[in-house]
Coordinates of C-alpha atoms in Angstrom, one line a residue:
Chain A
M1 CA 109.4 206.4 -153.6
P2 CA 110.8 203.2 -154.6
M3 CA 112.5 202.4 -158.3
L4 CA 109.0 201.3 -160.1
P5 CA 109.7 197.7 -162.1
N6 CA 108.6 198.5 -165.7
L7 CA 107.2 196.3 -168.1
N8 CA 110.7 195.5 -169.8
A9 CA 111.5 193.5 -166.5
E10 CA 109.7 190.3 -168.2
S11 CA 108.3 188.5 -165.2
W12 CA 106.0 192.8 -165.1
K13 CA 105.3 192.5 -168.8
Y14 CA 101.4 191.7 -168.2
S15 CA 101.3 194.2 -165.3
N16 CA 102.0 197.6 -165.3
I17 CA 102.1 198.8 -161.9
N18 CA 103.6 202.5 -163.3
A19 CA 100.1 202.9 -165.0
A20 CA 98.1 201.2 -162.2
L21 CA 100.1 203.9 -159.6
K22 CA 99.5 206.8 -162.0
K23 CA 96.1 207.4 -161.0
L24 CA 96.7 207.3 -157.2
E25 CA 97.5 210.2 -155.1
V26 CA 99.3 208.4 -152.2
V27 CA 101.9 209.4 -149.5
E28 CA 103.9 207.4 -147.3
T29 CA 102.5 207.2 -144.3
A30 CA 103.2 204.9 -141.3
C31 CA 101.6 201.5 -140.6
A32 CA 100.8 199.4 -137.9
W33 CA 99.7 195.8 -138.3
E34 CA 97.5 194.2 -135.5
L35 CA 98.2 191.3 -134.3
S36 CA 95.7 188.9 -132.5
G37 CA 96.3 185.8 -130.1
A38 CA 100.8 186.6 -130.7
V39 CA 101.6 188.8 -127.6
E40 CA 104.1 185.8 -126.5
F41 CA 105.4 185.6 -129.6
L42 CA 106.2 189.1 -130.4
S43 CA 109.7 190.0 -131.0
G44 CA 110.2 193.8 -131.8
D45 CA 108.3 195.4 -134.6
N46 CA 106.8 193.9 -137.2
A47 CA 108.1 190.5 -136.4
I48 CA 106.9 187.2 -134.8
I49 CA 108.9 184.3 -133.6
I50 CA 107.4 180.6 -132.7
P51 CA 110.3 179.5 -130.1
K52 CA 111.4 175.8 -130.9
N53 CA 109.3 173.4 -130.7
K54 CA 106.5 174.8 -129.8
Q55 CA 102.9 173.8 -131.5
V56 CA 100.5 177.1 -131.4
A57 CA 96.9 175.2 -131.0
R58 CA 95.0 179.0 -131.8
P59 CA 95.7 180.3 -135.6
I60 CA 97.5 183.5 -135.1
E61 CA 95.9 186.5 -137.3
I62 CA 98.5 189.8 -138.4
K63 CA 96.1 192.4 -139.9
L64 CA 96.9 195.5 -142.2
V65 CA 93.9 198.1 -142.9
G66 CA 94.4 200.0 -145.9
V67 CA 93.8 203.9 -145.2
D68 CA 92.9 206.3 -148.0
K69 CA 95.4 208.3 -149.3
A70 CA 97.8 206.6 -147.6
Q71 CA 101.0 204.9 -148.7
F72 CA 102.3 202.0 -146.8
D73 CA 105.6 200.4 -147.5
T74 CA 106.6 197.9 -144.9
T75 CA 107.5 195.1 -143.7
F76 CA 106.8 191.9 -142.3
H77 CA 108.9 188.8 -140.8
I78 CA 107.9 186.1 -139.3
T79 CA 110.1 183.0 -138.1
V80 CA 109.0 179.5 -137.3
E81 CA 111.7 177.9 -135.5
S82 CA 112.9 173.7 -135.4
G83 CA 109.9 171.8 -134.7
A84 CA 107.0 174.2 -134.0
E85 CA 103.9 174.7 -135.9
V86 CA 101.8 177.5 -136.1
T87 CA 99.2 178.7 -138.5
I88 CA 98.6 182.3 -139.4
I89 CA 95.9 184.1 -141.0
E90 CA 97.3 186.8 -142.6
R91 CA 94.1 189.6 -143.6
Q92 CA 94.7 192.2 -146.1
S93 CA 91.7 194.7 -145.6
G94 CA 91.2 198.8 -146.1
E95 CA 88.7 201.5 -147.4
G96 CA 89.8 204.3 -150.3
V97 CA 92.3 204.7 -152.2
Y98 CA 95.5 203.6 -151.1
W99 CA 98.9 201.8 -152.1
K100 CA 99.7 199.1 -150.2
N101 CA 103.6 197.3 -151.1
I102 CA 104.3 194.8 -148.6
D103 CA 107.4 192.7 -148.1
L104 CA 106.7 189.7 -146.1
H105 CA 109.6 187.5 -145.0
I106 CA 109.3 183.9 -143.5
T107 CA 112.1 181.4 -142.5
L108 CA 111.3 178.1 -141.7
A109 CA 114.3 175.8 -139.3
P110 CA 114.3 172.3 -140.2
N111 CA 110.8 170.5 -139.1
A112 CA 109.0 173.3 -138.7
K113 CA 105.5 173.8 -140.5
L114 CA 103.6 177.0 -141.4
H115 CA 99.8 177.1 -142.4
H116 CA 99.5 180.7 -143.9
Y117 CA 95.7 181.3 -144.8
R118 CA 96.3 185.1 -147.2
F119 CA 92.8 186.2 -147.1
C120 CA 92.2 189.5 -148.8
E121 CA 89.2 192.3 -148.1
E122 CA 90.6 195.4 -149.7
D123 CA 88.8 198.3 -151.5
P124 CA 88.5 197.6 -155.3
F125 CA 90.0 201.2 -155.9
C126 CA 93.6 200.1 -154.2
V127 CA 97.0 199.1 -155.4
V128 CA 98.4 195.8 -153.6
T129 CA 101.9 194.8 -153.7
E130 CA 102.9 192.0 -151.8
R131 CA 106.2 189.5 -152.0
T132 CA 106.3 186.9 -149.8
H133 CA 110.1 185.5 -149.6
V134 CA 110.3 181.9 -148.1
S135 CA 112.6 179.7 -146.9
V136 CA 112.4 176.7 -146.1
E137 CA 114.7 173.7 -144.8
R138 CA 115.6 170.5 -143.7
D139 CA 112.0 168.6 -143.6
A140 CA 109.9 171.9 -142.8
T141 CA 106.3 172.9 -144.6
Y142 CA 105.0 175.8 -145.7
H143 CA 101.5 175.2 -146.4
M144 CA 99.7 178.6 -148.0
V145 CA 96.2 179.3 -149.7
A146 CA 95.3 182.2 -151.0
I147 CA 92.2 184.3 -152.1
T148 CA 92.3 187.3 -153.8
G149 CA 90.7 189.6 -155.8
C150 CA 89.8 192.1 -153.9
A151 CA 91.9 195.4 -154.8
G152 CA 92.0 197.2 -158.2
F153 CA 96.0 196.1 -158.6
G154 CA 97.2 193.5 -157.2
R155 CA 99.9 191.6 -157.3
A156 CA 101.6 188.6 -155.1
D157 CA 104.6 187.6 -155.7
F158 CA 105.5 184.2 -154.1
N159 CA 109.4 183.7 -153.7
V160 CA 110.0 179.8 -152.1
R161 CA 113.4 178.8 -151.3
M162 CA 113.5 174.7 -150.5
V163 CA 117.3 175.1 -149.1
G164 CA 116.9 171.8 -147.1
A165 CA 116.7 168.2 -147.8
G166 CA 112.7 167.0 -147.7
G167 CA 111.1 169.9 -147.3
A168 CA 107.5 170.6 -149.1
C169 CA 105.7 173.7 -150.3
D170 CA 101.8 173.3 -151.2
L171 CA 101.1 176.6 -152.3
S172 CA 97.6 177.6 -154.0
G173 CA 95.3 180.6 -154.2
L174 CA 91.8 181.3 -155.9
T175 CA 91.5 184.6 -157.5
L176 CA 87.7 186.1 -157.9
I177 CA 87.8 188.7 -160.6
A178 CA 85.2 191.3 -162.1
G179 CA 85.3 194.7 -163.6
K180 CA 88.3 196.3 -164.5
Q181 CA 90.3 194.4 -161.4
H182 CA 93.8 193.6 -162.5
S183 CA 95.6 190.5 -160.4
D184 CA 98.4 189.5 -160.9
T185 CA 100.1 186.0 -159.0
T186 CA 103.7 184.9 -159.6
V187 CA 105.6 182.3 -158.3
C188 CA 108.7 181.1 -158.1
V189 CA 109.8 178.7 -156.3
E190 CA 113.2 177.3 -155.7
H191 CA 115.0 173.9 -155.6
I192 CA 117.9 173.9 -154.2
A193 CA 118.1 171.7 -152.3
P194 CA 117.6 167.5 -152.7
H195 CA 114.7 165.7 -151.6
C196 CA 111.8 168.2 -151.7
K197 CA 108.3 168.4 -152.9
S198 CA 106.4 171.8 -154.3
S199 CA 103.2 172.0 -155.3
Q200 CA 101.6 175.0 -157.0
F201 CA 97.9 175.4 -157.8
F202 CA 95.6 178.5 -158.4
K203 CA 92.8 179.0 -160.2
T204 CA 91.3 182.1 -161.3
V205 CA 87.4 183.7 -162.2
L206 CA 87.5 185.9 -164.8
N207 CA 84.5 188.5 -165.2
D208 CA 83.7 191.4 -167.3
Q209 CA 87.0 193.4 -168.2
S210 CA 89.1 192.4 -165.9
R211 CA 92.5 190.9 -166.1
G212 CA 94.6 188.0 -164.5
V213 CA 98.1 186.9 -165.0
F214 CA 99.8 183.8 -163.2
Q215 CA 103.7 183.5 -164.2
G216 CA 104.7 180.0 -162.2
K217 CA 107.5 178.8 -162.3
I218 CA 109.8 175.4 -160.8
H219 CA 113.3 175.9 -160.7
V220 CA 115.5 172.8 -160.0
H221 CA 118.8 172.7 -158.7
K222 CA 121.7 171.3 -160.0
D223 CA 122.2 169.8 -156.8
A224 CA 118.5 169.4 -156.3
Q225 CA 117.8 165.9 -157.5
K226 CA 114.5 163.7 -156.6
T227 CA 113.0 166.8 -156.3
D228 CA 109.1 167.0 -156.9
G229 CA 107.5 169.8 -158.6
Y230 CA 104.5 170.6 -159.8
Q231 CA 101.9 173.3 -161.6
L232 CA 99.2 174.2 -162.4
S233 CA 96.4 176.4 -163.2
N234 CA 93.0 176.0 -164.1
N235 CA 91.1 179.9 -165.5
L236 CA 87.6 180.3 -166.3
L237 CA 86.4 183.4 -168.6
L238 CA 83.0 184.3 -167.3
S239 CA 83.2 187.5 -169.8
R240 CA 84.3 187.8 -173.8
L241 CA 86.0 191.0 -172.2
A242 CA 88.0 189.3 -169.5
E243 CA 91.5 188.2 -170.2
M244 CA 93.9 185.8 -168.8
D245 CA 97.7 185.2 -169.4
V246 CA 99.5 182.5 -168.2
K247 CA 103.4 181.3 -167.8
P248 CA 104.1 178.5 -166.9
E249 CA 107.7 177.0 -166.3
L250 CA 110.1 174.7 -165.8
E251 CA 113.9 175.5 -165.2
I252 CA 115.8 172.3 -165.0
Y253 CA 119.4 171.2 -164.1
A254 CA 119.1 168.1 -161.8
D255 CA 119.0 165.1 -164.4
D256 CA 116.8 163.0 -161.4
V257 CA 113.5 165.0 -160.6
K258 CA 109.5 164.5 -161.2
C259 CA 108.3 168.3 -162.4
S260 CA 105.2 168.4 -163.8
H261 CA 102.8 171.8 -165.0
G262 CA 100.0 172.3 -166.8
T263 CA 97.2 175.7 -167.6
T264 CA 93.7 175.3 -168.8
T265 CA 92.1 178.5 -169.7
G266 CA 88.2 178.6 -170.9
E267 CA 84.3 179.1 -170.5
L268 CA 82.1 176.9 -168.2
D269 CA 81.4 173.9 -170.7
E270 CA 78.0 173.9 -172.1
T271 CA 77.1 170.2 -171.8
P272 CA 77.2 170.1 -167.7
L273 CA 75.3 173.2 -168.2
F274 CA 72.3 171.6 -170.0
Y275 CA 72.6 168.1 -167.8
L276 CA 71.9 170.3 -165.0
M277 CA 69.4 172.3 -166.9
S278 CA 67.2 169.3 -168.2
R279 CA 66.6 168.4 -164.8
G280 CA 65.1 171.3 -164.0
I281 CA 68.0 174.3 -162.3
P282 CA 67.6 176.9 -164.1
A283 CA 70.0 178.4 -165.4
P284 CA 71.8 181.0 -163.1
E285 CA 71.9 178.2 -160.5
A286 CA 73.2 175.7 -162.4
R287 CA 76.2 178.2 -163.6
K288 CA 76.9 178.7 -160.0
L289 CA 76.8 174.8 -159.0
L290 CA 79.7 174.5 -161.4
L291 CA 81.5 177.1 -159.7
E292 CA 82.0 176.8 -156.6
A293 CA 82.7 173.0 -157.8
F294 CA 85.0 174.6 -159.8
L295 CA 86.3 176.4 -157.0
L296 CA 86.0 173.6 -154.6
E297 CA 89.1 171.6 -155.1
V298 CA 91.6 175.0 -153.5
L299 CA 88.8 175.5 -150.8
E300 CA 89.5 171.6 -149.9
K301 CA 93.0 172.7 -149.6
I302 CA 92.1 174.3 -145.8
T303 CA 92.9 172.5 -143.3
D304 CA 91.0 174.8 -140.5
D305 CA 87.8 175.0 -140.3
N306 CA 86.7 178.1 -138.7
V307 CA 89.2 179.4 -141.9
R308 CA 87.4 177.1 -144.3
T309 CA 84.3 178.9 -143.2
L310 CA 85.5 182.7 -143.7
F311 CA 86.5 181.2 -147.3
D312 CA 83.3 179.7 -148.7
E313 CA 81.5 182.7 -147.0
R314 CA 83.5 185.0 -149.5
V315 CA 83.3 183.0 -152.4
H316 CA 79.2 182.3 -151.7
L317 CA 79.5 186.6 -151.2
W318 CA 81.3 186.4 -154.6
L319 CA 78.8 184.1 -156.5
R320 CA 75.7 186.3 -156.0
Chain B
M1 CA 50.2 163.1 -174.1
L2 CA 53.1 164.6 -176.3
K3 CA 52.3 165.7 -179.4
I4 CA 55.2 166.7 -181.8
T5 CA 54.2 167.6 -185.7
N6 CA 55.7 168.2 -188.2
L7 CA 59.0 169.2 -186.8
T8 CA 61.6 170.2 -188.4
A9 CA 65.1 171.1 -186.7
E10 CA 68.6 171.4 -187.6
I11 CA 72.4 171.7 -186.7
D12 CA 74.9 174.2 -187.7
G13 CA 73.2 174.4 -191.0
K14 CA 72.2 170.8 -191.7
Q15 CA 68.7 169.1 -191.8
I16 CA 68.0 166.2 -189.6
L17 CA 64.3 166.5 -189.0
N18 CA 62.1 166.9 -191.9
G19 CA 58.2 166.9 -190.9
L20 CA 58.3 164.0 -188.0
D21 CA 54.9 163.6 -186.9
L22 CA 54.2 161.9 -183.5
T23 CA 51.4 161.4 -180.6
I24 CA 52.7 159.8 -177.7
E25 CA 49.2 159.1 -175.0
D26 CA 49.3 159.5 -171.3
G27 CA 49.9 156.2 -169.9
T28 CA 52.3 154.7 -173.1
V29 CA 55.6 152.9 -174.3
H30 CA 56.4 154.2 -177.4
A31 CA 60.0 153.2 -178.9
I32 CA 61.6 155.0 -181.8
M33 CA 63.9 152.5 -184.0
G34 CA 66.3 153.7 -186.4
P35 CA 69.0 153.4 -188.9
N36 CA 72.7 155.7 -187.6
G37 CA 72.1 159.8 -188.7
A38 CA 68.3 158.9 -188.9
G39 CA 67.9 162.2 -186.7
K40 CA 67.5 159.8 -183.1
S41 CA 69.3 161.6 -180.8
T42 CA 68.7 165.2 -182.7
L43 CA 64.9 164.4 -181.6
S44 CA 65.8 163.9 -177.8
Y45 CA 68.0 167.1 -177.4
V46 CA 65.2 168.6 -180.0
L47 CA 62.7 167.8 -177.6
A48 CA 64.4 168.1 -174.4
G49 CA 66.3 172.1 -175.3
R50 CA 69.7 171.8 -175.9
D51 CA 71.9 175.3 -177.2
G52 CA 72.9 174.4 -180.8
Y53 CA 69.8 173.0 -181.7
K54 CA 67.2 175.1 -183.9
V55 CA 63.7 173.7 -185.0
T56 CA 63.0 175.5 -188.3
G57 CA 59.0 174.7 -188.2
G58 CA 56.3 172.4 -186.4
T59 CA 55.5 171.8 -183.1
A60 CA 55.6 170.2 -180.0
T61 CA 53.2 170.0 -176.9
L62 CA 53.7 168.6 -174.1
N63 CA 49.6 168.2 -172.1
G64 CA 49.0 171.1 -174.9
V65 CA 51.5 173.6 -173.7
D66 CA 54.2 174.4 -176.2
I67 CA 57.3 173.3 -174.9
L68 CA 59.5 174.4 -177.6
A69 CA 59.1 177.8 -176.2
M70 CA 61.0 177.2 -173.2
D71 CA 63.9 176.8 -171.5
A72 CA 65.9 173.5 -171.2
H73 CA 64.7 173.7 -167.3
E74 CA 60.9 175.0 -167.8
R75 CA 60.5 171.5 -169.6
A76 CA 62.1 169.7 -167.1
A77 CA 59.2 170.9 -164.6
A78 CA 56.9 170.6 -166.7
G79 CA 57.3 166.8 -166.7
L80 CA 59.4 166.4 -169.7
F81 CA 62.8 163.9 -169.0
L82 CA 65.8 163.5 -170.9
A83 CA 67.5 160.0 -169.7
F84 CA 71.1 160.8 -171.5
Q85 CA 72.9 158.2 -173.5
Y86 CA 76.3 159.5 -172.5
P87 CA 75.3 160.8 -168.8
V88 CA 77.5 163.5 -168.0
E89 CA 80.0 163.8 -165.1
I90 CA 80.4 166.5 -163.0
P91 CA 83.2 167.3 -160.8
G92 CA 82.7 169.0 -157.7
V93 CA 78.9 168.6 -157.1
G94 CA 78.4 166.5 -155.1
M95 CA 75.2 163.7 -156.0
T96 CA 72.8 164.4 -153.4
N97 CA 72.6 167.8 -153.5
F98 CA 72.1 167.4 -156.9
L99 CA 69.9 165.5 -156.3
K100 CA 68.0 167.7 -153.7
T101 CA 69.2 171.2 -156.1
A102 CA 67.1 169.6 -159.2
V103 CA 64.0 168.3 -157.1
N104 CA 63.5 171.2 -155.5
A105 CA 63.8 174.0 -158.4
Q106 CA 61.3 171.6 -160.0
R107 CA 59.1 171.9 -157.1
K108 CA 59.9 176.1 -157.2
Q109 CA 58.7 176.4 -160.3
R110 CA 56.0 174.6 -160.0
G111 CA 54.8 177.3 -157.8
E112 CA 54.9 174.0 -154.6
A113 CA 56.9 173.6 -151.1
E114 CA 60.6 172.8 -151.6
M115 CA 60.7 169.2 -150.1
E116 CA 61.9 168.9 -146.2
A117 CA 65.5 167.8 -146.1
L118 CA 64.1 164.5 -144.1
D119 CA 61.3 164.2 -146.4
F120 CA 64.6 163.9 -149.1
L121 CA 66.7 161.9 -147.7
K122 CA 63.4 159.2 -146.8
L123 CA 62.7 159.3 -150.5
L124 CA 66.2 158.8 -151.9
K125 CA 66.9 156.0 -149.5
T126 CA 63.6 154.5 -151.0
K127 CA 64.5 154.8 -154.6
Q128 CA 68.0 154.2 -154.5
K129 CA 67.2 150.8 -152.4
E130 CA 64.8 149.4 -155.2
L131 CA 67.6 149.9 -158.3
G132 CA 70.1 149.3 -155.6
I133 CA 71.9 151.5 -155.7
A134 CA 74.9 151.4 -153.0
D135 CA 75.4 154.3 -150.4
E136 CA 79.2 154.9 -151.4
M137 CA 77.7 155.8 -154.5
L138 CA 75.6 158.9 -153.6
K139 CA 78.7 160.5 -151.3
R140 CA 80.8 161.2 -154.8
P141 CA 80.3 163.5 -157.6
V142 CA 77.8 163.6 -160.1
N143 CA 78.8 160.0 -162.4
V144 CA 82.5 161.0 -161.9
G145 CA 83.8 157.4 -161.7
F146 CA 81.0 155.2 -162.4
S147 CA 81.1 152.4 -164.4
G148 CA 78.6 152.4 -167.1
G149 CA 76.3 150.4 -166.2
E150 CA 75.9 152.5 -163.0
K151 CA 75.7 155.1 -164.8
K152 CA 72.0 154.6 -166.1
R153 CA 70.9 153.8 -163.2
N154 CA 71.5 156.4 -161.8
E155 CA 69.5 158.4 -164.7
V156 CA 66.8 156.2 -163.6
L157 CA 67.5 157.1 -159.7
Q158 CA 66.6 161.0 -161.0
M159 CA 64.1 159.9 -163.7
A160 CA 62.1 158.1 -159.6
M161 CA 63.2 161.0 -157.7
L162 CA 62.0 163.9 -160.3
Q163 CA 58.3 161.9 -161.4
P164 CA 58.9 163.1 -164.7
K165 CA 55.3 162.9 -167.2
M166 CA 56.8 161.8 -170.3
M167 CA 60.6 160.2 -170.3
I168 CA 62.7 159.7 -172.9
L169 CA 65.6 157.3 -173.1
D170 CA 68.4 157.9 -175.5
E171 CA 69.7 154.6 -176.4
T172 CA 69.9 153.5 -172.5
D173 CA 70.6 150.1 -173.7
S174 CA 74.2 151.2 -175.0
G175 CA 77.0 150.6 -173.4
L176 CA 74.9 148.3 -170.6
D177 CA 75.6 144.4 -170.4
I178 CA 73.0 141.9 -169.8
D179 CA 72.6 142.3 -165.7
A180 CA 73.1 146.5 -166.4
L181 CA 70.3 146.1 -168.3
K182 CA 67.9 144.1 -166.4
I183 CA 68.1 146.7 -163.6
V184 CA 67.7 149.3 -166.1
A185 CA 64.8 148.1 -167.5
D186 CA 63.4 147.1 -164.2
G187 CA 64.0 150.5 -163.0
V188 CA 61.8 152.3 -166.2
N189 CA 59.0 149.3 -165.7
R190 CA 58.1 150.7 -162.6
M191 CA 57.4 153.8 -163.5
R192 CA 55.0 152.5 -165.8
G193 CA 51.4 153.5 -165.9
A194 CA 49.5 155.9 -163.3
G195 CA 49.9 158.0 -166.8
R196 CA 53.3 158.4 -167.2
S197 CA 54.6 158.0 -170.4
F198 CA 58.0 156.9 -172.5
L199 CA 59.3 157.8 -175.4
V200 CA 62.8 154.5 -176.0
I201 CA 65.2 154.9 -178.4
T202 CA 66.9 152.2 -179.1
H203 CA 68.8 150.7 -182.8
Y204 CA 68.3 147.2 -181.1
Q205 CA 65.7 145.1 -180.8
R206 CA 66.8 143.0 -176.7
L207 CA 65.8 146.8 -174.8
L208 CA 62.1 145.6 -175.8
D209 CA 62.1 142.5 -174.8
Y210 CA 62.9 143.7 -170.9
I211 CA 60.5 147.3 -171.6
V212 CA 57.9 146.5 -173.6
P213 CA 56.3 148.8 -175.9
D214 CA 53.2 149.4 -176.9
V215 CA 54.0 151.0 -179.9
V216 CA 57.4 151.3 -182.2
H217 CA 58.0 153.6 -184.8
V218 CA 61.0 153.9 -187.7
L219 CA 63.0 156.9 -187.9
A220 CA 65.0 157.3 -191.2
K221 CA 66.4 160.9 -192.4
G222 CA 64.3 162.6 -189.8
K223 CA 61.3 161.2 -190.0
I224 CA 58.9 158.3 -188.6
V225 CA 58.8 155.5 -192.0
K226 CA 56.7 153.2 -190.6
T227 CA 54.4 152.4 -187.4
G228 CA 53.3 149.0 -185.9
G229 CA 53.4 147.2 -182.9
A230 CA 55.7 145.0 -180.3
E231 CA 56.1 142.3 -183.0
L232 CA 57.5 145.4 -185.4
A233 CA 60.9 145.8 -183.5
K234 CA 61.3 141.7 -184.1
E235 CA 60.7 142.2 -187.6
L236 CA 63.5 144.6 -188.0
E237 CA 66.1 142.8 -186.1
K238 CA 65.7 139.6 -188.4
T239 CA 65.0 142.4 -192.2
G240 CA 66.8 145.4 -190.9
Y241 CA 66.1 148.8 -192.0
A242 CA 67.0 148.3 -195.2
D243 CA 64.2 147.4 -196.6
V244 CA 62.0 150.4 -194.5
A245 CA 64.6 153.3 -194.9

């Protein structure tokens, strides 16, 4: 088993991975990603390359299914060559008690464009640790929308490096957790090249005794002038026992940049709830309307209709 | 008929209503006027069933049914409607979806069939035209980006869609210019009759030029202290509340 980060490491101080794994009895097991729509783009094991200027019309699906008692340590590479564009739907699912430890490497060459939708249907007792490393070159765009919160213990790290001028990244996510689930989203966007734009927009809804973590950082290096960085985390507590830890950070070494961050954590507002009820809508239905409204802004980031339907269904199921 | 007897209520331990009596017969328009802090808005929230307003004594019945025992949504289904002084903005909830959900939630509670989508849209179109509400307004989220006048017109639209029996207008004139006031008053007047009653709460007599009441009450220190006809409002405009309150 690899060395695990402990709570002394600042970015792990809210998520105790050792404690989560202690309860699991798992053995290292080989695993295979299932791919669809990717045959022509395969490049060895667990790697796809979208060739130069190729516009892939249909989304590619990559899928990793967890198996009871298994520990998966796996790496996947996605390379989008210059001028190419592709939509990738990453589906994480499984049944039983398992640990998935994933490294996802994404390289976007100049002018490349990737829409990455992360959809999670994990077992509520599993542990998932996933690190997504993205390199965004000149005028390339990384667009990611994730729906998470089904694992028992989940930690998703995003490390995005803006290495070419004019690059853009747009990261957003919904986390829906209940019971004793733990979900940690930790994002660091490194602005290394000038004239890049980045956005982080994450929302969490927490019920019961669940615990959510959002740590977001915009790190602007000294040559990254004219950086436009944005970060917002909105969180809704549906239970008095739920806990949300938020750590927004800006670290800026350039002197001509625009960066903002903001975060809110609270309960559903009583005033709109009363307004809806005063029109005859019972409290549970009124709450549901307000929750859907809360989640809508993230769902609207999805540009593919089929993916939108998939995410909508998942949200409705959770709200029920 | 709305019948309120010896109603007392408090908020945060502070008593606001002090034994209020009021009877509004079917088909009549009553106005309540009174100085700031008299308990006008508290009365409207207590009747509509807002959390945090505690009834400590007395009764309130709508057509013989005790409304104080009901939740806010049940009171609405029973025919009570509160037009808010400050209508609430609800980002992410579309106007049409909101109206449809409300109409059908009330019908369901009354044991009626839900309205067909087409019938609903037809009704909405008719009411929308009567109130001069643009299509574009119905595509927006509830009250988001509406002007003061649009918000109040939207309250009247909801009233027209829900067809309540007893309507409370809480300072509907606040923040309205004279043209918007006329449109809102027209909407209200169109609903008069057919056994429907109104309780118009206002600071100023101006609104009562357009919605002419049958009965005017003066509320002070949580009680009705004077009752008269429409002329009482004009009198108050001249003399102020100092003599009566």
